[in-house]
Short mmCIF file of C-alpha atoms and ligand atoms in Angstrom, two decimals:
data_model
loop_
_atom_site.label_atom_id
_atom_site.label_comp_id
_atom_site.label_asym_id
_atom_site.label_seq_id
_atom_site.Cartn_x
_atom_site.Cartn_y
_atom_site.Cartn_z
CA MET I 140 -30.99 -2.76 1.36
CA TYR I 141 -27.69 -3.48 -0.28
CA THR I 142 -29.50 -1.85 -3.30
CA GLN I 143 -26.56 0.41 -4.27
CA LEU I 144 -23.77 -1.83 -4.16
CA GLU I 145 -25.86 -4.64 -6.21
CA GLN I 146 -26.35 -2.37 -8.98
CA ARG I 147 -22.75 -1.41 -9.07
CA GLY I 148 -21.95 -4.66 -9.04
CA MET I 149 -24.14 -6.17 -11.30
CA SER I 150 -21.59 -4.56 -14.65
CA ASP I 151 -18.29 -4.19 -12.60
CA PRO I 152 -18.12 -5.11 -9.60
CA PRO I 153 -15.70 -2.94 -7.87
CA VAL I 154 -12.80 -4.73 -5.95
CA ASN I 155 -13.08 -5.85 -2.10
CA ILE I 156 -11.11 -7.39 0.17
CA GLY I 157 -12.28 -10.74 -0.96
CA THR I 158 -10.86 -10.24 -4.46
CA LEU I 159 -7.96 -9.58 -3.37
CA ARG I 160 -7.75 -13.18 -1.91
CA ARG I 161 -9.11 -14.85 -5.10
CA MET I 162 -6.42 -13.19 -7.09
CA LYS I 163 -3.75 -14.78 -4.41
CA GLN I 164 -5.19 -17.89 -4.23
CA ASP I 165 -5.14 -17.63 -7.93
CA GLY I 166 -2.19 -16.51 -8.67
CA GLU I 167 -3.04 -13.10 -10.46
CA PRO I 168 -1.43 -10.55 -9.60
CA ILE I 169 -2.55 -7.56 -7.69
CA ALA I 170 -1.56 -4.04 -9.44
CA CYS I 171 -1.55 -1.07 -6.74
CA LEU I 172 -0.25 2.68 -7.01
CA THR I 173 -0.39 5.60 -4.74
CA ALA I 174 -2.76 8.62 -5.25
CA TYR I 175 -3.54 12.12 -3.91
CA ASP I 176 -6.19 13.41 -5.39
CA ALA I 177 -9.49 13.09 -7.62
CA SER I 178 -8.02 13.27 -10.99
CA TYR I 179 -5.28 11.05 -10.72
CA ALA I 180 -7.29 8.73 -8.86
CA ALA I 181 -9.74 8.29 -11.65
CA VAL I 182 -7.03 8.17 -13.82
CA VAL I 183 -5.78 5.24 -12.10
CA ASP I 184 -8.99 3.63 -11.84
CA ALA I 185 -9.22 3.87 -15.12
CA ALA I 186 -6.29 2.19 -16.09
CA ARG I 187 -7.85 -0.63 -13.68
CA THR I 188 -5.69 -0.50 -11.01
CA ASP I 189 -6.59 -2.93 -8.16
CA LEU I 190 -5.64 -1.18 -5.07
CA VAL I 191 -4.80 2.75 -4.50
CA LEU I 192 -3.24 3.52 -1.74
CA VAL I 193 -3.65 7.33 -0.34
CA GLY I 194 -0.02 7.03 0.96
CA ASP I 195 1.84 9.31 3.78
CA SER I 196 4.15 9.87 0.84
CA LEU I 197 1.90 12.55 0.18
CA GLY I 198 4.42 14.38 3.30
CA MET I 199 7.17 14.06 0.59
CA VAL I 200 5.65 13.95 -3.17
CA VAL I 201 2.47 16.34 -2.58
CA GLN I 202 3.79 18.83 0.64
CA GLY I 203 7.43 18.50 -0.47
CA HIS I 204 8.59 17.12 2.77
CA ASP I 205 11.84 15.13 3.25
CA THR I 206 10.00 12.60 5.21
CA THR I 207 6.79 11.32 5.77
CA VAL I 208 6.60 12.23 9.62
CA PRO I 209 4.83 15.55 9.58
CA VAL I 210 1.83 14.01 8.25
CA THR I 211 -1.34 14.11 9.98
CA VAL I 212 -4.66 12.31 10.24
CA GLU I 213 -6.65 15.65 8.62
CA ASP I 214 -3.89 15.54 5.58
CA ILE I 215 -4.87 12.05 4.89
CA ILE I 216 -8.46 12.80 5.90
CA TYR I 217 -8.47 15.63 3.09
CA HIS I 218 -6.57 13.67 -0.05
CA SER I 219 -8.47 10.24 0.80
CA ARG I 220 -11.55 12.35 0.33
CA ALA I 221 -10.57 13.67 -3.02
CA VAL I 222 -9.36 10.26 -3.98
CA ALA I 223 -12.70 8.83 -2.83
CA ARG I 224 -14.91 10.83 -5.41
CA GLY I 225 -12.37 9.88 -8.55
CA LEU I 226 -12.91 5.86 -7.70
CA ARG I 227 -15.36 3.34 -9.49
CA HIS I 228 -13.51 0.14 -9.22
CA ALA I 229 -10.29 0.30 -7.07
CA PHE I 230 -10.10 -0.74 -3.37
CA MET I 231 -8.91 2.30 -1.91
CA VAL I 232 -6.62 2.10 1.55
CA ALA I 233 -5.53 5.02 3.38
CA ASP I 234 -2.12 5.69 5.61
CA MET I 235 -2.64 5.77 9.42
CA PRO I 236 0.15 8.61 9.85
CA PHE I 237 2.91 8.76 12.08
CA MET I 238 2.07 8.83 16.10
CA SER I 239 -1.74 8.38 15.04
CA TYR I 240 -1.79 4.39 16.83
CA THR I 241 0.51 4.63 19.70
CA SER I 242 -2.25 3.21 21.73
CA PRO I 243 -5.03 0.47 20.98
CA GLU I 244 -7.96 3.26 21.69
CA GLN I 245 -6.32 5.92 19.59
CA ALA I 246 -5.93 3.68 16.78
CA LEU I 247 -9.09 2.78 16.58
CA GLU I 248 -10.35 6.67 16.71
CA ASN I 249 -7.92 7.42 13.71
CA SER I 250 -8.89 4.43 11.38
CA VAL I 251 -12.47 5.33 12.18
CA ARG I 252 -12.04 8.73 11.49
CA LEU I 253 -10.19 7.83 8.10
CA MET I 254 -13.08 5.13 7.03
CA GLN I 255 -15.56 7.73 7.78
CA GLU I 256 -14.53 11.03 7.05
CA GLY I 257 -11.85 10.02 4.32
CA GLY I 258 -13.94 7.03 2.56
CA ALA I 259 -11.20 4.52 2.74
CA MET I 260 -12.07 0.85 2.95
CA MET I 261 -8.76 -0.28 4.74
CA ILE I 262 -5.92 1.30 7.18
CA LYS I 263 -2.66 0.82 6.85
CA LEU I 264 -0.12 1.06 9.53
CA GLU I 265 3.74 0.35 10.15
CA GLY I 266 4.28 -1.80 12.46
CA GLY I 267 6.49 -4.76 13.82
CA VAL I 268 5.60 -7.26 16.66
CA GLY I 269 5.02 -4.13 18.64
CA GLN I 270 1.61 -3.31 17.01
CA ILE I 271 0.07 -6.57 17.36
CA GLU I 272 -2.14 -5.92 20.20
CA ILE I 273 -3.15 -2.81 18.13
CA VAL I 274 -4.31 -5.06 15.12
CA GLU I 275 -6.16 -7.26 17.30
CA HIS I 276 -7.89 -4.25 18.64
CA LEU I 277 -8.80 -2.81 15.29
CA ALA I 278 -9.93 -6.40 13.75
CA ARG I 279 -12.04 -7.08 17.00
CA HIS I 280 -13.47 -4.08 15.71
CA ASP I 281 -13.95 -5.66 12.10
CA ILE I 282 -11.14 -1.97 11.26
CA PRO I 283 -9.73 -3.73 7.95
CA VAL I 284 -5.53 -3.46 8.10
CA CYS I 285 -2.91 -3.43 5.88
CA ALA I 286 0.32 -4.20 7.95
CA HIS I 287 3.27 -2.04 6.55
CA VAL I 288 6.66 -4.46 7.33
CA GLY I 289 10.30 -4.05 6.15
CA LEU I 290 11.53 -0.47 5.55
CA LYS I 291 9.10 1.78 7.55
CA PRO I 292 9.57 5.01 6.09
CA GLN I 293 7.95 6.77 9.36
CA SER I 294 11.07 5.09 11.28
CA VAL I 295 13.76 6.77 9.27
CA HIS I 296 15.20 8.63 12.00
CA LYS I 297 15.55 5.63 14.02
CA ILE I 298 17.15 4.07 11.74
CA GLY I 299 19.25 5.87 10.05
CA GLY I 300 17.86 6.18 6.72
CA PHE I 301 16.07 4.76 3.82
CA ARG I 302 17.92 1.67 3.28
CA VAL I 303 17.26 -1.71 2.38
CA GLN I 304 15.83 -4.64 4.97
CA GLY I 305 16.26 -8.06 6.06
CA ARG I 306 19.93 -8.56 4.49
CA GLU I 307 21.22 -10.68 7.35
CA PRO I 308 19.75 -14.28 7.79
CA ASP I 309 18.80 -13.42 12.16
CA GLU I 310 17.07 -10.37 10.70
CA GLN I 311 14.74 -12.09 7.66
CA ALA I 312 13.40 -14.45 10.14
CA ARG I 313 12.55 -11.87 12.00
CA LEU I 314 10.75 -10.07 9.28
CA VAL I 315 8.81 -13.42 8.90
CA ASN I 316 7.87 -14.16 11.78
CA ALA I 317 6.53 -10.70 12.55
CA ALA I 318 4.77 -10.82 9.21
CA ALA I 319 2.94 -14.27 10.15
CA ARG I 320 1.94 -13.09 13.59
CA LEU I 321 0.18 -9.48 12.20
CA GLN I 322 -1.37 -11.65 9.90
CA ASP I 323 -2.87 -14.50 12.92
CA ALA I 324 -3.33 -10.78 14.90
CA GLY I 325 -6.13 -9.50 11.90
CA ALA I 326 -4.21 -8.41 9.67
CA ASP I 327 -5.93 -8.44 6.25
CA ILE I 328 -3.07 -7.55 3.79
CA VAL I 329 0.75 -7.12 4.28
CA LEU I 330 2.69 -4.55 2.83
CA LEU I 331 6.47 -5.26 2.42
CA GLU I 332 9.34 -2.81 1.74
CA CYS I 333 12.37 -2.59 0.14
CA VAL I 334 13.45 -6.39 1.26
CA PRO I 335 16.06 -8.92 -0.99
CA ASN I 336 13.90 -10.99 -3.38
CA GLU I 337 14.30 -14.10 -1.23
CA VAL I 338 12.51 -12.56 1.77
CA GLY I 339 9.84 -11.28 -0.44
CA LYS I 340 9.19 -14.52 -1.28
CA ALA I 341 9.63 -16.14 1.84
CA VAL I 342 6.80 -14.14 3.52
CA THR I 343 4.55 -14.29 0.26
CA GLU I 344 4.72 -18.28 0.94
CA GLU I 345 4.22 -18.02 4.65
CA LEU I 346 1.17 -16.15 4.46
CA ASP I 347 -2.48 -17.03 3.54
CA VAL I 348 -3.38 -13.17 3.18
CA PRO I 349 -2.26 -11.08 0.04
CA VAL I 350 1.59 -9.49 0.51
CA ILE I 351 2.23 -6.21 -1.68
CA GLY I 352 5.51 -5.19 -2.39
CA ILE I 353 7.32 -2.37 -2.77
CA GLY I 354 11.00 -3.42 -3.92
CA ALA I 355 10.06 -6.51 -2.40
CA GLY I 356 10.84 -8.91 -5.50
CA PRO I 357 8.49 -10.82 -8.00
CA ASP I 358 7.26 -13.40 -5.87
CA VAL I 359 4.91 -10.89 -4.04
CA ASP I 360 1.32 -11.44 -4.26
CA GLY I 361 1.35 -7.64 -5.85
CA GLN I 362 2.75 -4.59 -6.70
CA ILE I 363 2.91 -1.01 -5.55
CA LEU I 364 4.67 1.92 -6.60
CA VAL I 365 4.41 5.87 -5.87
CA LEU I 366 2.09 7.50 -8.55
CA TYR I 367 4.78 10.43 -9.11
CA ASP I 368 7.67 8.01 -9.45
CA ILE I 369 6.54 5.87 -12.41
CA LEU I 370 4.96 9.63 -13.95
CA ASP I 371 8.67 10.35 -13.90
CA ILE I 372 7.32 13.66 -11.78
CA THR I 373 9.79 13.17 -8.82
CA MET I 374 13.16 15.39 -8.89
CA GLY I 375 16.77 13.77 -7.98
CA ARG I 376 17.65 10.00 -7.36
CA THR I 377 14.60 7.83 -7.01
CA PRO I 378 14.65 4.40 -5.63
CA ARG I 379 16.33 1.33 -7.92
CA PHE I 380 13.00 -0.26 -7.12
CA VAL I 381 11.03 2.19 -9.17
CA ARG I 382 10.67 2.24 -13.45
CA ASN I 383 9.33 5.17 -15.29
CA PHE I 384 6.51 4.18 -17.50
CA GLN I 385 6.40 7.68 -18.54
CA GLU I 386 9.23 6.73 -21.13
CA GLY I 387 7.61 6.14 -24.13
CA HIS I 388 3.85 6.95 -23.28
CA ASP I 389 2.43 10.03 -24.71
CA SER I 390 -0.32 10.63 -21.48
CA PRO I 391 -0.13 9.92 -18.00
CA ARG I 392 -3.58 7.70 -18.39
CA ALA I 393 -0.80 5.61 -21.05
CA ALA I 394 2.05 5.23 -18.34
CA VAL I 395 -0.62 4.20 -15.60
CA GLU I 396 -1.47 1.45 -18.64
CA ALA I 397 1.50 0.29 -19.06
CA TYR I 398 2.35 -0.10 -15.85
CA VAL I 399 -0.95 -2.31 -15.22
CA LEU I 400 0.09 -4.14 -18.03
CA ALA I 401 3.81 -5.05 -16.49
CA VAL I 402 2.31 -5.98 -13.37
CA LYS I 403 -0.07 -8.29 -14.55
CA ASN I 404 2.17 -9.39 -17.10
CA ARG I 405 5.45 -10.25 -14.45
CA GLU I 406 7.36 -8.24 -16.62
CA TYR I 407 7.71 -5.55 -13.56
CA PRO I 408 10.08 -5.57 -11.46
CA ALA I 409 13.03 -6.90 -13.78
CA PRO I 410 16.08 -7.91 -11.94
CA GLU I 411 17.02 -3.91 -12.52
CA HIS I 412 14.26 -3.16 -9.94
CA CYS I 413 15.18 -5.73 -7.36
CA PHE I 414 17.41 -6.36 -3.88
CA SER I 415 19.73 -9.38 -3.42
O1 KIV D 678 3.06 6.09 1.74
C1 KIV D 678 3.16 5.61 0.97
O2 KIV D 678 2.92 5.83 -0.66
C2 KIV D 678 3.34 3.99 1.09
C3 KIV D 678 3.98 3.49 -0.13
C4 KIV D 678 5.42 3.51 -0.44
C5 KIV D 678 3.87 2.01 -0.06
O3 KIV D 678 3.65 3.16 2.34
#
């Protein structure tokens, strides 16, 4: 019993939720990226990325949709299986797509599919206080949960575009409160998207669990970006928080290594990638 895990752990222990918690306590930045297939997953893994997300951003960067709304559970399972085959070291999180967690029962059923069929070690859902009951239900069944707050791309048609969240003081307080309540409900990680630096700082100081930011400033516990954005594959306008790491590097692997190093050294994000 436990033989395989112990063998893998001897020379190069894979990242687990305990590793991520320890990194928060020690103040070591957590470097995270998205991946959607085995080859890029292997590149990202070899560069010592700590956490890999099979994001529903695949709907935009792989499938060519304008939003993440059309992505299905089947899509996430398909891509998760491929990514899982490319990883040896990183912790793999898979996104719950739009409308796949409208009730505790549906959320549990789809989380189990992402873990059993997709190989995910944790699921991520976009949520606020409205998702507390769902997070509690998943946590009660030992499903590891990442709660995504701030800008929630699945709500793009409801909020009227991809905009910075939490600029007004009452909105900031609501975001900090929502993140704390999601943690108390059982969320193991909070992902914070597109908020002013002070919101990133406030949420990170308030929570015991790791806080991963995308456009949330330098004071969060870790950073995540969409892989195709840092490799400059994305055509057209990219968000302010994106930095092109392919520039000055002659291979995707060198670009990803530069990203991981910049996160670890706190060189990324710089002021030009942040919101006030
Ligand atoms: O789907 C995704 O890639 C995400 C990131 C933007 C964090 O949720």
